[in-house]
Amino acid sequence: MKNEPLLYMLLLAMTLFGSLGSVFFKGYTSKKQLLLLFFGFASYGIGALLNIYLLKELPYTIVMPANALTFLWALLFAKVIFKESIGIIKIAGIVFIISGLLLLIS
């Protein structure tokens, strides 16, 4: 497949947008700014559209398990934006998720 690297980048973007949607929704719950709610829906929408496109271009057995990457983004956003503590167990979980996904695409 010629565009495979681009498709995998879109796969990362799909999970990033899905996770960003959650960040905006969490922000809305504390600040009650409608713009945050709008950006949350927009982010989820972009992620969903990318998901639909990627389901056409890549195997189902890659696209759907790749949604687990949202855990990686969630961990990063929790640490950077929400200043949550991240322990070794959570980091180990992310390592297992990424290892599993690498096995799927190889």
Coordinates of C-alpha atoms in Angstrom, one line a residue:
M1 CA 0.0 0.0 0.0
K2 CA 1.6 3.3 -1.1
N3 CA 0.0 5.6 1.4
E4 CA 0.5 3.4 4.4
P5 CA 2.7 5.8 6.4
L6 CA 0.1 8.6 5.8
L7 CA -2.7 6.3 6.9
Y8 CA -0.9 5.4 10.1
M9 CA -0.4 9.1 10.8
L10 CA -4.2 9.6 10.2
L11 CA -4.7 6.8 12.7
L12 CA -2.7 8.7 15.3
A13 CA -4.7 11.8 14.5
M14 CA -8.0 10.0 14.8
T15 CA -7.1 8.9 18.4
L16 CA -5.7 12.3 19.2
F17 CA -8.9 14.1 18.2
G18 CA -11.1 11.6 20.1
S19 CA -9.0 12.3 23.2
L20 CA -9.0 16.0 22.7
G21 CA -12.8 15.9 22.7
S22 CA -12.7 14.5 26.2
V23 CA -10.3 17.3 27.3
F24 CA -12.6 20.0 26.0
F25 CA -15.6 18.3 27.7
K26 CA -13.8 18.1 31.0
G27 CA -12.9 21.8 30.6
Y28 CA -16.5 22.6 29.9
T29 CA -17.6 20.8 33.1
S30 CA -15.6 23.2 35.2
K31 CA -15.7 26.5 33.2
K32 CA -19.2 26.2 31.6
Q33 CA -17.9 27.9 28.5
L34 CA -20.0 26.9 25.4
L35 CA -16.9 27.3 23.2
L36 CA -15.3 24.4 25.0
L37 CA -18.4 22.3 24.4
F38 CA -18.3 23.2 20.7
F39 CA -14.6 22.2 20.4
G40 CA -15.3 19.0 22.2
F41 CA -18.0 18.0 19.7
A42 CA -15.9 19.2 16.8
S43 CA -12.9 17.1 18.0
Y44 CA -15.0 14.0 18.4
G45 CA -16.6 14.6 15.0
I46 CA -13.3 14.9 13.3
G47 CA -12.1 11.8 15.0
A48 CA -15.2 9.9 13.9
L49 CA -14.9 11.0 10.3
L50 CA -11.2 9.9 10.3
N51 CA -12.4 6.6 11.8
I52 CA -14.9 6.1 9.0
Y53 CA -12.3 6.9 6.3
L54 CA -9.6 4.6 7.9
L55 CA -12.1 1.7 8.1
K56 CA -12.3 1.9 4.3
E57 CA -8.5 2.1 3.8
L58 CA -7.1 -0.2 6.6
P59 CA -8.0 -3.5 8.0
Y60 CA -10.6 -3.5 10.8
T61 CA -8.2 -5.5 12.9
I62 CA -5.9 -2.5 12.9
V63 CA -8.3 0.5 13.0
M64 CA -10.4 -0.6 15.9
P65 CA -7.7 -1.8 18.3
A66 CA -5.8 1.5 17.5
N67 CA -8.5 3.3 19.4
A68 CA -6.7 2.1 22.5
L69 CA -4.1 4.8 21.8
T70 CA -6.6 7.3 23.3
F71 CA -5.3 5.9 26.6
L72 CA -1.8 7.3 25.7
W73 CA -3.2 10.7 24.9
A74 CA -5.4 10.7 28.0
L75 CA -2.4 10.0 30.1
L76 CA -0.4 12.8 28.5
F77 CA -3.3 15.3 28.8
A78 CA -4.0 14.3 32.4
K79 CA -0.4 15.0 33.3
V80 CA 0.2 18.2 31.2
I81 CA -3.2 19.9 31.3
F82 CA -4.9 18.6 34.5
K83 CA -1.7 18.1 36.5
E84 CA -2.7 14.6 37.6
S85 CA -0.1 12.3 39.0
I86 CA 1.0 9.4 36.7
G87 CA 2.4 6.3 38.4
I88 CA 4.5 3.5 37.1
I89 CA 1.5 1.1 36.8
K90 CA -0.2 3.5 34.4
I91 CA 3.0 3.9 32.4
A92 CA 3.3 0.1 32.2
G93 CA -0.2 -0.1 31.0
I94 CA 0.5 2.3 28.1
V95 CA 3.7 0.3 27.2
F96 CA 1.6 -2.9 27.0
I97 CA -1.0 -1.1 24.8
I98 CA 1.6 0.3 22.4
S99 CA 3.4 -3.1 22.3
G100 CA 0.2 -4.8 21.4
L101 CA -0.5 -2.3 18.6
L102 CA 3.0 -2.7 17.2
L103 CA 2.4 -6.5 17.1
L104 CA -0.9 -5.9 15.2
I105 CA 0.7 -3.7 12.5
S106 CA 3.8 -5.8 11.9

